[in-house]
PDB file of C-alpha atoms in Angstrom:
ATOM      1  CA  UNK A   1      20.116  54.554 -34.620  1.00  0.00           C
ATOM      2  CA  UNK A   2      21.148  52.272 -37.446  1.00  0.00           C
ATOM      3  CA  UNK A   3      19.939  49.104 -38.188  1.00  0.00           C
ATOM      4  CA  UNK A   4      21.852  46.544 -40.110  1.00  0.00           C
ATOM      5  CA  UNK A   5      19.974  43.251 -42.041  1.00  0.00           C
ATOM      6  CA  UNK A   6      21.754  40.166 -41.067  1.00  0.00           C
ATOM      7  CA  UNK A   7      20.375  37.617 -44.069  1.00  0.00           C
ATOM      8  CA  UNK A   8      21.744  34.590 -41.230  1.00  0.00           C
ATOM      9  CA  UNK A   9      19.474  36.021 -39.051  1.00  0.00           C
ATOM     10  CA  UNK A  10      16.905  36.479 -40.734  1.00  0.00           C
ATOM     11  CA  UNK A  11      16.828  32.818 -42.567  1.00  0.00           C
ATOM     12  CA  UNK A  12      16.664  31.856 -38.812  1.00  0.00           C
ATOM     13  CA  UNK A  13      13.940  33.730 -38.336  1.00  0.00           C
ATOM     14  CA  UNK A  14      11.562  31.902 -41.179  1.00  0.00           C
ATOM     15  CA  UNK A  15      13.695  28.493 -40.134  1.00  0.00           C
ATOM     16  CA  UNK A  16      11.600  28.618 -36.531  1.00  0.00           C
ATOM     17  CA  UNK A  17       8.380  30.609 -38.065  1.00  0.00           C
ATOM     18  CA  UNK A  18       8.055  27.565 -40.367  1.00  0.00           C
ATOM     19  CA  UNK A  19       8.239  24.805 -37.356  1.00  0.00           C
ATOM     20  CA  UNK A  20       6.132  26.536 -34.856  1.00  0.00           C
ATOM     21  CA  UNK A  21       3.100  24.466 -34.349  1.00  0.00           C
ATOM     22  CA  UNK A  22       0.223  25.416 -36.640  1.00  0.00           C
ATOM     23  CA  UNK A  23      -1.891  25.296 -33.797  1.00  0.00           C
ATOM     24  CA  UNK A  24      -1.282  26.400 -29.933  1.00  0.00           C
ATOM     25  CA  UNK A  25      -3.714  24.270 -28.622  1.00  0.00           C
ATOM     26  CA  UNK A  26      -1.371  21.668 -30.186  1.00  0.00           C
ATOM     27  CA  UNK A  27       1.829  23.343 -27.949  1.00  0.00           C
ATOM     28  CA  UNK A  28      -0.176  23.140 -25.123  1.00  0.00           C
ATOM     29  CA  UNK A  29      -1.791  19.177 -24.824  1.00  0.00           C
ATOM     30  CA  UNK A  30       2.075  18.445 -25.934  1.00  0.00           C
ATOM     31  CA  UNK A  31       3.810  21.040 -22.863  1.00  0.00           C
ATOM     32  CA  UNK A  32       0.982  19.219 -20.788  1.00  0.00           C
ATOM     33  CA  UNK A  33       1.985  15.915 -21.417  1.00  0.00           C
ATOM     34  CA  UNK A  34       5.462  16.523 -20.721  1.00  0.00           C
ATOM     35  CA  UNK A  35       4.776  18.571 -17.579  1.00  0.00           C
ATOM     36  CA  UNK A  36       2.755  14.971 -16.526  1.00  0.00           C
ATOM     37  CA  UNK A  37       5.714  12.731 -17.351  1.00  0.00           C
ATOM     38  CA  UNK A  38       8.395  14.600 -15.462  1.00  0.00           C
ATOM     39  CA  UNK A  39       5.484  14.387 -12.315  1.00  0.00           C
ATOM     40  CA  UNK A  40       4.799  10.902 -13.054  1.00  0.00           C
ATOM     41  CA  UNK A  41       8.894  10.135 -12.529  1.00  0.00           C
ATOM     42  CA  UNK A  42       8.947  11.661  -9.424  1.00  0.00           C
ATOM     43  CA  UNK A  43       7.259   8.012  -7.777  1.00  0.00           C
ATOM     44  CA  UNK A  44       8.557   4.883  -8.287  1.00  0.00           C
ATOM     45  CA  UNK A  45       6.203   2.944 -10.277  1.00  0.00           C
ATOM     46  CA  UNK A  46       4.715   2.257 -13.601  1.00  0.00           C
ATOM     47  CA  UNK A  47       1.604   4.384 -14.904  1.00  0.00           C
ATOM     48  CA  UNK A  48      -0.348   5.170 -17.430  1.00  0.00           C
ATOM     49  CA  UNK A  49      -3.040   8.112 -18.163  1.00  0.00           C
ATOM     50  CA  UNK A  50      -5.971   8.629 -20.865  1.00  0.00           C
ATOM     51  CA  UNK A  51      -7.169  11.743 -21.418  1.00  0.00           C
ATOM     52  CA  UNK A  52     -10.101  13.042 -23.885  1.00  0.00           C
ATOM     53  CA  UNK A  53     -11.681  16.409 -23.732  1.00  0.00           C
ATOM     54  CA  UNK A  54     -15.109  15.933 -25.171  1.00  0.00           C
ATOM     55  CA  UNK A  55     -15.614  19.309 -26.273  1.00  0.00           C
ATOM     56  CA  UNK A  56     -14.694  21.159 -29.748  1.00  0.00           C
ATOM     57  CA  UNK A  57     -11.956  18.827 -31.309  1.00  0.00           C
ATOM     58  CA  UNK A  58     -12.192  16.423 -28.858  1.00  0.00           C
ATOM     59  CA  UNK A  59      -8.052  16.281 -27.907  1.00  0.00           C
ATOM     60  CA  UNK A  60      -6.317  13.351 -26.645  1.00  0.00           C
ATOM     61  CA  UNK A  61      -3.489  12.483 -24.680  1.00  0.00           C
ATOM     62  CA  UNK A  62      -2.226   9.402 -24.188  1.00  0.00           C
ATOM     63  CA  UNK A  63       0.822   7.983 -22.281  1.00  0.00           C
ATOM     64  CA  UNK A  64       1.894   4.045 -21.835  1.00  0.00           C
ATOM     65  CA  UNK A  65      -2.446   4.108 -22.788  1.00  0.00           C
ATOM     66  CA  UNK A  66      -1.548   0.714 -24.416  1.00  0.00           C
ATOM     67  CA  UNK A  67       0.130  -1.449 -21.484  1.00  0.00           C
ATOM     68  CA  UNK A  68      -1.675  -3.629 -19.879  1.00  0.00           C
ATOM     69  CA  UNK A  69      -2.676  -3.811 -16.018  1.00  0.00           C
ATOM     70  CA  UNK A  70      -3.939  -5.360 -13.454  1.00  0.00           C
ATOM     71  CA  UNK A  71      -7.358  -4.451 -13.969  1.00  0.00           C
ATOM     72  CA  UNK A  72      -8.375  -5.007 -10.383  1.00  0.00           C
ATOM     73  CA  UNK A  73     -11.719  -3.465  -9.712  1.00  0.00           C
ATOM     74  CA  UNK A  74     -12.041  -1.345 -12.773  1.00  0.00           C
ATOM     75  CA  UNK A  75     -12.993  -4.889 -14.349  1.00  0.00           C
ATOM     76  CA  UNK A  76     -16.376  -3.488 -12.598  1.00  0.00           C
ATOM     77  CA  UNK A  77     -17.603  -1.077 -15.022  1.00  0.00           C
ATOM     78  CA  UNK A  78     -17.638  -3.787 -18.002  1.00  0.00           C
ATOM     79  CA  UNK A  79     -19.644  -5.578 -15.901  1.00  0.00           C
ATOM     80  CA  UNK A  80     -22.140  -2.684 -14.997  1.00  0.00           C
ATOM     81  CA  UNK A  81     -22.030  -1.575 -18.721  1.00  0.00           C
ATOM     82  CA  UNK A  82     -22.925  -5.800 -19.680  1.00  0.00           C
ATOM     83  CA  UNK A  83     -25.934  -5.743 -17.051  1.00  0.00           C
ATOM     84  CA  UNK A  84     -28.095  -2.934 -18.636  1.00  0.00           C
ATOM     85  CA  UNK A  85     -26.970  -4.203 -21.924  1.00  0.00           C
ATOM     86  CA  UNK A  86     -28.528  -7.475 -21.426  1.00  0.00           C
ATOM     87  CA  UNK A  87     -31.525  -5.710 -19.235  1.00  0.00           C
ATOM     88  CA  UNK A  88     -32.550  -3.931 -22.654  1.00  0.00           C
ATOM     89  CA  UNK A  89     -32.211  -7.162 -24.519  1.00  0.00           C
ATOM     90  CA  UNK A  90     -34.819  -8.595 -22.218  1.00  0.00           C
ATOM     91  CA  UNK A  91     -33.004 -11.045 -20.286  1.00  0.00           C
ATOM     92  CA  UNK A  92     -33.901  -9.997 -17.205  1.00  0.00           C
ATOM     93  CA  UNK A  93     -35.098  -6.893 -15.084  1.00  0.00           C
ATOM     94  CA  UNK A  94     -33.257  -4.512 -12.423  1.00  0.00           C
ATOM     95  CA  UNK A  95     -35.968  -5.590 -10.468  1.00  0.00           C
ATOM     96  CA  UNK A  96     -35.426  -9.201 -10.941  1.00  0.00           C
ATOM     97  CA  UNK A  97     -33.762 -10.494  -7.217  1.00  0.00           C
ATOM     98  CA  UNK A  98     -31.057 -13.155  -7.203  1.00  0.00           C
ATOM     99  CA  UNK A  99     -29.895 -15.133  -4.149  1.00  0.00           C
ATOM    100  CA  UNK A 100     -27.301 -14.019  -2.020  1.00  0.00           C
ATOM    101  CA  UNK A 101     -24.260 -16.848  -1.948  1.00  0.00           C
ATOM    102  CA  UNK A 102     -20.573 -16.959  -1.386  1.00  0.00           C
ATOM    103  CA  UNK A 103     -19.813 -19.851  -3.446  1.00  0.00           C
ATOM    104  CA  UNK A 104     -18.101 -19.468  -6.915  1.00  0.00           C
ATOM    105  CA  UNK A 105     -16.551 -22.069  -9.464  1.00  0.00           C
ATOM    106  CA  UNK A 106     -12.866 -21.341 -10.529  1.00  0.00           C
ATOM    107  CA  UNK A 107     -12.951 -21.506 -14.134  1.00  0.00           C
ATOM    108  CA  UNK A 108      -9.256 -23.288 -13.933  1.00  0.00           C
ATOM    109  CA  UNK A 109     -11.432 -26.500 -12.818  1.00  0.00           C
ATOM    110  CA  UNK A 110     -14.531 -25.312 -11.473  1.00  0.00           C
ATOM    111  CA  UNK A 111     -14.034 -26.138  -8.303  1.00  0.00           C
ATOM    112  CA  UNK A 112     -15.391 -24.235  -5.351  1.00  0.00           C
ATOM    113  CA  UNK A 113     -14.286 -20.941  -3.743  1.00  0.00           C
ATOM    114  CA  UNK A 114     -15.721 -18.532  -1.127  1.00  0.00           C
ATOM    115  CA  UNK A 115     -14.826 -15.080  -0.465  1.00  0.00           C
ATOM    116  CA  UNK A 116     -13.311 -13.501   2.946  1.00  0.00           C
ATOM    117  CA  UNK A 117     -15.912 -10.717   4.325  1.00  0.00           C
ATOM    118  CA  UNK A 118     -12.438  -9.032   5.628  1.00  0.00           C
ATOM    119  CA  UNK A 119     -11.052  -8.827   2.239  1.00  0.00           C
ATOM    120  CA  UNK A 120     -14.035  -7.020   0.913  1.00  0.00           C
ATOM    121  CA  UNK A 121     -14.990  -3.223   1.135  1.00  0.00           C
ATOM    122  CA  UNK A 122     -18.104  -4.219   1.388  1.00  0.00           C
ATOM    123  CA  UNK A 123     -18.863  -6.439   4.481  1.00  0.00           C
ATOM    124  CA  UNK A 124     -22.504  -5.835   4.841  1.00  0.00           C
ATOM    125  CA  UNK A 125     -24.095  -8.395   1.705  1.00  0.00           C
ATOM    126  CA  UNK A 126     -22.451 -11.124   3.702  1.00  0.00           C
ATOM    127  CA  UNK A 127     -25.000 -10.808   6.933  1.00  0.00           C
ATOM    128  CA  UNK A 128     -28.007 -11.735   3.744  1.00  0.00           C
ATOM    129  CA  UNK A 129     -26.553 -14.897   2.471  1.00  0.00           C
ATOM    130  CA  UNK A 130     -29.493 -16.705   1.463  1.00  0.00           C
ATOM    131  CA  UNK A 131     -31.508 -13.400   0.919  1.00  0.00           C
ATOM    132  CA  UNK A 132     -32.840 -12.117  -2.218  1.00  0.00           C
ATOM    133  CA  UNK A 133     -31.271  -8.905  -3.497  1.00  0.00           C
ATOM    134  CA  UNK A 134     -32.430  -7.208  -6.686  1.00  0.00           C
ATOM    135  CA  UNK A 135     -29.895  -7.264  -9.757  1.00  0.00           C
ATOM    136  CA  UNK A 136     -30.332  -3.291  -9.406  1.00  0.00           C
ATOM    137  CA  UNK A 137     -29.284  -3.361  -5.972  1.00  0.00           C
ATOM    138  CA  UNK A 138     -26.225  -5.972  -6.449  1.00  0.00           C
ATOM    139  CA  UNK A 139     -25.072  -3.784  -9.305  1.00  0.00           C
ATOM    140  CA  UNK A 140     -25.329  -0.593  -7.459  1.00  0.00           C
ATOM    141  CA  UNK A 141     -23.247  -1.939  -4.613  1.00  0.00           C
ATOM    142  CA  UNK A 142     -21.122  -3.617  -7.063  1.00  0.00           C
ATOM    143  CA  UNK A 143     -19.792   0.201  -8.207  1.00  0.00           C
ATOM    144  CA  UNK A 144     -20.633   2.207  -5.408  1.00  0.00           C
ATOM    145  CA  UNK A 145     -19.132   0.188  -2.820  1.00  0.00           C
ATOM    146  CA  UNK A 146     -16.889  -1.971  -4.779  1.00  0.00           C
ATOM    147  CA  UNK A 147     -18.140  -5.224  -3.150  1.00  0.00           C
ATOM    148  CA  UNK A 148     -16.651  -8.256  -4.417  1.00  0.00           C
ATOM    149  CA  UNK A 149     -19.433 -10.628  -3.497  1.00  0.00           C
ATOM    150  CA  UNK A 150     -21.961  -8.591  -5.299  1.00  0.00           C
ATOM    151  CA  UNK A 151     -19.610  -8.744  -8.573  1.00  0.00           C
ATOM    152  CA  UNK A 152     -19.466 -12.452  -8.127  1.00  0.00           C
ATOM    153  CA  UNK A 153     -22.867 -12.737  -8.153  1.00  0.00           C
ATOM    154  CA  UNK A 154     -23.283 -10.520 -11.043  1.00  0.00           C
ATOM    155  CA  UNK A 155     -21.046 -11.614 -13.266  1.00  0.00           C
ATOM    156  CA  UNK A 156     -22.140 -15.301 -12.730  1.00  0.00           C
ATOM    157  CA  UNK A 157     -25.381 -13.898 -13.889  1.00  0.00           C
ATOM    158  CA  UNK A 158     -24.391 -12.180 -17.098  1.00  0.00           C
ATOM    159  CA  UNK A 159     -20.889 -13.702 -18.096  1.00  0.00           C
ATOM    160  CA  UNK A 160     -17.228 -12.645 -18.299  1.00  0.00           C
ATOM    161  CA  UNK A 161     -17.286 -13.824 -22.439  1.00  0.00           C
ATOM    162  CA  UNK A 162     -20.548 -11.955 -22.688  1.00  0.00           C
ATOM    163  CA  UNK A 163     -18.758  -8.696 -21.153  1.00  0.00           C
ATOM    164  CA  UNK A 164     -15.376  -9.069 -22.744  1.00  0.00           C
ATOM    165  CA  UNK A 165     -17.658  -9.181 -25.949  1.00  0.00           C
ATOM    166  CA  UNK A 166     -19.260  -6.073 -25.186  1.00  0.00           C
ATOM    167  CA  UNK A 167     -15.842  -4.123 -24.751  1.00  0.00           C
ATOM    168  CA  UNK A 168     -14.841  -5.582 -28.576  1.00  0.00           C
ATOM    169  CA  UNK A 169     -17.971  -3.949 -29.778  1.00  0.00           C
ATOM    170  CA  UNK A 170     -17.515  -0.325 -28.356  1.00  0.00           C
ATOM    171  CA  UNK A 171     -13.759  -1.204 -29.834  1.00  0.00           C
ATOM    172  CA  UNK A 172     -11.761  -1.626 -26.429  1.00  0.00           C
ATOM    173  CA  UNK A 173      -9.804  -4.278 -28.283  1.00  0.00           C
ATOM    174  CA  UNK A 174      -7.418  -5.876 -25.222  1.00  0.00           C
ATOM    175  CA  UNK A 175      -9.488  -5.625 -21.831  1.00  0.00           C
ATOM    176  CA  UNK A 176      -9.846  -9.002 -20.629  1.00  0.00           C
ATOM    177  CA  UNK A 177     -12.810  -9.679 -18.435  1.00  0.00           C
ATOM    178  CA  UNK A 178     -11.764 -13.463 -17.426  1.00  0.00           C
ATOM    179  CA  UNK A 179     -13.245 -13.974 -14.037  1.00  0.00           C
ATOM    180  CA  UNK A 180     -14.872 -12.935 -10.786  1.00  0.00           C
ATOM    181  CA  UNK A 181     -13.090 -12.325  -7.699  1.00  0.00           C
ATOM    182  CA  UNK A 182     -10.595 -13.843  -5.483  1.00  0.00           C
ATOM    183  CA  UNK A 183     -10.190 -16.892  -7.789  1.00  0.00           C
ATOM    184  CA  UNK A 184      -6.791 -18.086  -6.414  1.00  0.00           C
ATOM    185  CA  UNK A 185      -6.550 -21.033  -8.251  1.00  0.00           C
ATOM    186  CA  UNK A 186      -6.855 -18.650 -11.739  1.00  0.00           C
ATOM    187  CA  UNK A 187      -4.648 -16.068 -10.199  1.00  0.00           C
ATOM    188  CA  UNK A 188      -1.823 -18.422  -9.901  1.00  0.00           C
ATOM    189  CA  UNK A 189      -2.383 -19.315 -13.537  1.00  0.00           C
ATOM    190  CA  UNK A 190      -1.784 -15.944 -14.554  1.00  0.00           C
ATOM    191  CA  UNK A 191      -5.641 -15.816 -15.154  1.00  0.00           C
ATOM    192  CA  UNK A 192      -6.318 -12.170 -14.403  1.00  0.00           C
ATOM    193  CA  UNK A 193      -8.613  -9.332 -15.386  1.00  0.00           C
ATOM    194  CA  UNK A 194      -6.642  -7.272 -17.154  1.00  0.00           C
ATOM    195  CA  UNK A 195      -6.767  -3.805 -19.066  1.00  0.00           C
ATOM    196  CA  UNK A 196      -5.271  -0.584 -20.532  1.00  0.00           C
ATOM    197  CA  UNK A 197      -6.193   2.599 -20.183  1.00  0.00           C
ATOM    198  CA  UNK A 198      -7.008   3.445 -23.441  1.00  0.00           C
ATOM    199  CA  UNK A 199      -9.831   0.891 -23.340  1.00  0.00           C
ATOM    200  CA  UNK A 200     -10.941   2.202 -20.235  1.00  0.00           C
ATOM    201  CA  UNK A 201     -11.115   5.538 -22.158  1.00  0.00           C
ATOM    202  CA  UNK A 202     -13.061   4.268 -25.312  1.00  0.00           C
ATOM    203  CA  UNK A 203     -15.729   2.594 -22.657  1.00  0.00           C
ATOM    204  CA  UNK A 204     -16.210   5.895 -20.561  1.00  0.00           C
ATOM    205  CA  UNK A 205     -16.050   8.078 -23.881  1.00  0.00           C
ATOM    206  CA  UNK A 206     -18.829   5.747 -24.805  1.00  0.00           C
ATOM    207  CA  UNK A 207     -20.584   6.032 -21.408  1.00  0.00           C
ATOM    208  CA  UNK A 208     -20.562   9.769 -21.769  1.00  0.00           C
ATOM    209  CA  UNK A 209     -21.963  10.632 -25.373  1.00  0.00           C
ATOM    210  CA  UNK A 210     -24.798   7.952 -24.743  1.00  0.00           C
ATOM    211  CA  UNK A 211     -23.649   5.733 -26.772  1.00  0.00           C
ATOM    212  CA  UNK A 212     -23.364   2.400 -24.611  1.00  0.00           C
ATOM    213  CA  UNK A 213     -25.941   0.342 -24.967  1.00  0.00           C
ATOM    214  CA  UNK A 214     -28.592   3.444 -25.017  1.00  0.00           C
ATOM    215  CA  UNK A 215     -29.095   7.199 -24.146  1.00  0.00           C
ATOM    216  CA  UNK A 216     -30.994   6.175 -21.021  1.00  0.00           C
ATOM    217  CA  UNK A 217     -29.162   3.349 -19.952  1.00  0.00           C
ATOM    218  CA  UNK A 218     -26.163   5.673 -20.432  1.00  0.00           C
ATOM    219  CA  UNK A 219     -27.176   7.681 -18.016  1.00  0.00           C
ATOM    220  CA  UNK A 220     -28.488   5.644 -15.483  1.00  0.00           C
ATOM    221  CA  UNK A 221     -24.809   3.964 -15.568  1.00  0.00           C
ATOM    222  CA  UNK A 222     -23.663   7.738 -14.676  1.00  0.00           C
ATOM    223  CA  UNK A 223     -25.950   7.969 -12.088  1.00  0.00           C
ATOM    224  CA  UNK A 224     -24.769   5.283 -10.470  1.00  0.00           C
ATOM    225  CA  UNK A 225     -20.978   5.921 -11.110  1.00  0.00           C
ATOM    226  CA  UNK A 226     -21.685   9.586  -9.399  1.00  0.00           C
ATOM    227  CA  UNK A 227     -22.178   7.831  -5.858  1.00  0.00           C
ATOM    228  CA  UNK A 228     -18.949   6.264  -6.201  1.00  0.00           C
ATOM    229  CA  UNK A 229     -17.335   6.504  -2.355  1.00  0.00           C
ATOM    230  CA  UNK A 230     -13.619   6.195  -3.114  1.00  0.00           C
ATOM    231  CA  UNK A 231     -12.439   9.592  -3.730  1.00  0.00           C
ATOM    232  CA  UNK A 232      -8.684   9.599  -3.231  1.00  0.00           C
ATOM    233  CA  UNK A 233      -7.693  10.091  -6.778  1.00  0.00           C
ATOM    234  CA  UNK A 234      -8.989  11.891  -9.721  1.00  0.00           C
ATOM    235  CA  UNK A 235     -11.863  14.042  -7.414  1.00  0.00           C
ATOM    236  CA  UNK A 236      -9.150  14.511  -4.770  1.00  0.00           C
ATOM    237  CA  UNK A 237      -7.901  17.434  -5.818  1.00  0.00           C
ATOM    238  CA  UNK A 238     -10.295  18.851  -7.734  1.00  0.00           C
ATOM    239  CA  UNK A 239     -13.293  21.852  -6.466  1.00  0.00           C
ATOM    240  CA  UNK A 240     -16.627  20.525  -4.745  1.00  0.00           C
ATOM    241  CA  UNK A 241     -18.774  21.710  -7.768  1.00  0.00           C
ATOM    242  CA  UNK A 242     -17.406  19.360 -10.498  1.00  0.00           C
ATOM    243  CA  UNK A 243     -18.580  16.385 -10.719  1.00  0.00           C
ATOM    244  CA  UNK A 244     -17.144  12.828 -11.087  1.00  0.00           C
ATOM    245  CA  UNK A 245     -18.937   9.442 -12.563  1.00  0.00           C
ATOM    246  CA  UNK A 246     -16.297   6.936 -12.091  1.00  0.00           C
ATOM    247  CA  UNK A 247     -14.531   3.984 -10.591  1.00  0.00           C
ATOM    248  CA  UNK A 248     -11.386   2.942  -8.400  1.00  0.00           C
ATOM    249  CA  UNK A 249      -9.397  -0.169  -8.102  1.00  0.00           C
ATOM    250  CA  UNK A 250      -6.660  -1.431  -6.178  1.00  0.00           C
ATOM    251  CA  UNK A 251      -4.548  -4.299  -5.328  1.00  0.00           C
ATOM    252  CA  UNK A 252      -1.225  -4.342  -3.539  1.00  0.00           C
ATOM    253  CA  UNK A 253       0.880  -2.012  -5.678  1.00  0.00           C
ATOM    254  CA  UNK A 254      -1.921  -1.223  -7.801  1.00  0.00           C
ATOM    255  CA  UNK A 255      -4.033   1.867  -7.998  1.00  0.00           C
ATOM    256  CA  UNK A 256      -6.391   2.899 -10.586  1.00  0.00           C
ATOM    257  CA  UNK A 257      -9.159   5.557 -11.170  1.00  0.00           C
ATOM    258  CA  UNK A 258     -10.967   5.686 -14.086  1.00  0.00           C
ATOM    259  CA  UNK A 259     -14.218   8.423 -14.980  1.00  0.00           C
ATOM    260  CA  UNK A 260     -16.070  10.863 -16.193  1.00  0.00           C
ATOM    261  CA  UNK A 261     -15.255  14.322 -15.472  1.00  0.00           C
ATOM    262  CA  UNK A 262     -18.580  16.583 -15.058  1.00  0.00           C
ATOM    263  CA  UNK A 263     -17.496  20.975 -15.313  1.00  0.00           C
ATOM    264  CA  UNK A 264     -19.623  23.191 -13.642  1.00  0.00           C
ATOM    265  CA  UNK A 265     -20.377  25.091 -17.309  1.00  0.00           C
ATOM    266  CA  UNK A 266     -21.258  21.389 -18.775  1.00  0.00           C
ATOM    267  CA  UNK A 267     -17.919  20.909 -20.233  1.00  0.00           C
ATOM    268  CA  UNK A 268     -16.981  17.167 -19.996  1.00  0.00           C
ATOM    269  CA  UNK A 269     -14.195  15.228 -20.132  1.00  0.00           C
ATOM    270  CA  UNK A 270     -12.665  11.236 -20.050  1.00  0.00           C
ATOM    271  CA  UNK A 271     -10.057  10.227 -17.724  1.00  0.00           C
ATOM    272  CA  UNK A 272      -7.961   7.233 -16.929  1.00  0.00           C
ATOM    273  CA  UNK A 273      -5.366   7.081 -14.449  1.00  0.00           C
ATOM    274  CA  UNK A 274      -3.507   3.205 -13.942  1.00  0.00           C
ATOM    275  CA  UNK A 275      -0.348   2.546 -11.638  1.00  0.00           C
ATOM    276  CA  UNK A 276       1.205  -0.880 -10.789  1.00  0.00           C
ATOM    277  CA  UNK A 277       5.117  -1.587  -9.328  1.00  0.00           C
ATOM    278  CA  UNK A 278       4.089   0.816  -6.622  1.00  0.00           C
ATOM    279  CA  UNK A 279       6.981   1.070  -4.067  1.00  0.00           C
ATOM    280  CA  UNK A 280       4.815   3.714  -1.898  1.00  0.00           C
ATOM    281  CA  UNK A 281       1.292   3.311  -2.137  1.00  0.00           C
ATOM    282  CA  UNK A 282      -0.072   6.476  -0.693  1.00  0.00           C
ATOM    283  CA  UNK A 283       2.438   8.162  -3.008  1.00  0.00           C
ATOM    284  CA  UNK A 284       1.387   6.892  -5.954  1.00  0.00           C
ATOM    285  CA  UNK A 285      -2.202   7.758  -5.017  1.00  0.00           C
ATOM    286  CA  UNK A 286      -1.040  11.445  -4.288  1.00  0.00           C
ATOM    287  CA  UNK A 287       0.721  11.738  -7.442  1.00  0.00           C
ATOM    288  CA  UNK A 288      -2.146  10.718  -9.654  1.00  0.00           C
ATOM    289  CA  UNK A 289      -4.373  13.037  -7.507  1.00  0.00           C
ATOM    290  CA  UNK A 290      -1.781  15.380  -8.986  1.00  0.00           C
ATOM    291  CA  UNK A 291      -2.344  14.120 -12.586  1.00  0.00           C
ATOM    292  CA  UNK A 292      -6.237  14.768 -12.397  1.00  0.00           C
ATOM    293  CA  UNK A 293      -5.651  18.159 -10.688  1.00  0.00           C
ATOM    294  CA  UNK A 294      -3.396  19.266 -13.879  1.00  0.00           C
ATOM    295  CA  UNK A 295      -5.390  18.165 -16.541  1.00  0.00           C
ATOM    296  CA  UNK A 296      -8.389  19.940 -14.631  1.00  0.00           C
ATOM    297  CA  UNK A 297      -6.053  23.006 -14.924  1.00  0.00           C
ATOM    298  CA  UNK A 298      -5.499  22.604 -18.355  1.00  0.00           C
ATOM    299  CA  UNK A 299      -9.061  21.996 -19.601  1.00  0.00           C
ATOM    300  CA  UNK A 300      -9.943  24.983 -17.231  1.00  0.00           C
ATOM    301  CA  UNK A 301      -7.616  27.637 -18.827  1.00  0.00           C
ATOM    302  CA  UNK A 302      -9.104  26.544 -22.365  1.00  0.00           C
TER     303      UNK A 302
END
């Protein structure tokens, strides 16, 4: 057979040798975040997602990671993260109690506001109003259980300056940390908790390499992030054996997730998943179920 050299061809040839990617780990974050944006138009809504693999080089992938959100309950974990920081400084102890109330000051005019046991999805702290509760305790139920009473209480104790503070120092430079919960009169002011994902990711990456406010108080803040009992969105999907340390919010049209992600092999991994605008709630939910379940598959195949 006879073979003929085509100099076109072959200038082709080192044309597309010369732009492949250098490296195919490279091809494959950047095939993965496309294959995530074409899923992520399938819903109606607005999203965003964080990723960082902790392992090796420590790859990254980011999309809308800068707009802000509704931080809805994921304003929790500054506040967990701002308790043991200001338990190490002394200030107080786990064990320390504080009384149970339901009476908060707007910080529009500090005026007085209670919170609606039926609004909360944790109804149980309101039967020990006028009980003592540990800070521990509070703090636990704060994550675990997402109760907006025990947050109230919390943050009156440690400050929403103090926390927002504590997110500039890990460098999460735009989550705001305003206020507790329910404060309608701020809420109408456009006074909200608000946050992105990529400062959701610099606080968990943080969290995970035992760097916020101390190896052991690291750790602890996993511990208690690993009970979490709202499960519909980046575990969803995922096998029984890994492990998540993380923590949910929602509000109407608003879902978030936002965690650690624990392999079976000890591979770890950050991940942040926000939504707002959502037409179809339990869509929105399913898709970023979706999300978590393909960058599992990704970090997997590695």
């Amino acid at each position: 057979m006879l073979k003929f050299f085509c100099p076109a061809a072959a200038l082709l040839l080192f044309i597309l040798a010369a732009c492949k990617p250098t490296s195919q780990e490279e091809k494959t974050l950047n095939q993965l975040s496309a294959d995530i944006e074409a899923e992520l138009t399938e819903t109606e809504g607005t999203f965003a997602v964080a990723f960082k693999n902790l392992q090796g080089q420590e790859e990254e992938l980011l999309i809308n990671a800068k707009e802000n959100f509704h931080a809805a309950s994921t304003m929790k974990t500054p506040v967990l993260l701002e308790v043991y920081k200001q338990a190490e400084a002394g200030k107080f102890s786990l064990d320390d109690s504080l009384t149970v109330k339901n009476e908060f000051k707007s910080i529009v005019d500090s005026s007085l506001y209670s919170l609606n046991p039926d609004d909360d999805s944790y109804n149980l702290l309101y039967e020990q109003i006028g009980e003592q509760q540990s800070i521990g305790d509070l703090t636990y139920n704060m994550i675990i259980a997402s109760s907006n009473l025990a947050t109230n209480i919390v943050i009156e104790l440690v400050g929403a300056d103090n926390t927002t503070q504590s997110m500039r120092e890990l460098g999460a430079d735009d989550i705001q940390v305003l206020r507790g919960v329910e404060d309608t009169k701020a809420y109408r002011q456009g006074l909200s908790n608000t946050t992105t994902a990529y400062d959701l990711m610099v606080m968990f990456e943080a969290i995970a390499k035992g760097e916020a406010v101390s190896q052991e108080a690291s750790e602890e803040m996993i511990d208690i992030l690993l009970d979490q009992k709202f499960n519909k969105m980046i575990p969803a999907k995922l096998p029984e054996d890994v492990k998540v340390a993380h923590k949910t919010g929602w509000i109407t049209g608003v879902h978030h997730d936002s965690g650690i992600v624990f392999l079976p092999d000890g591979r770890k991994y950050v991940l942040v998943l926000l939504s707002k605008e959502l037409s179809d709630e339990e869509a929105g939910v399913e898709t970023l179920a979706t999300v978590s379940k393909m960058i599992y598959d990704y970090v997997q195949e590695k």
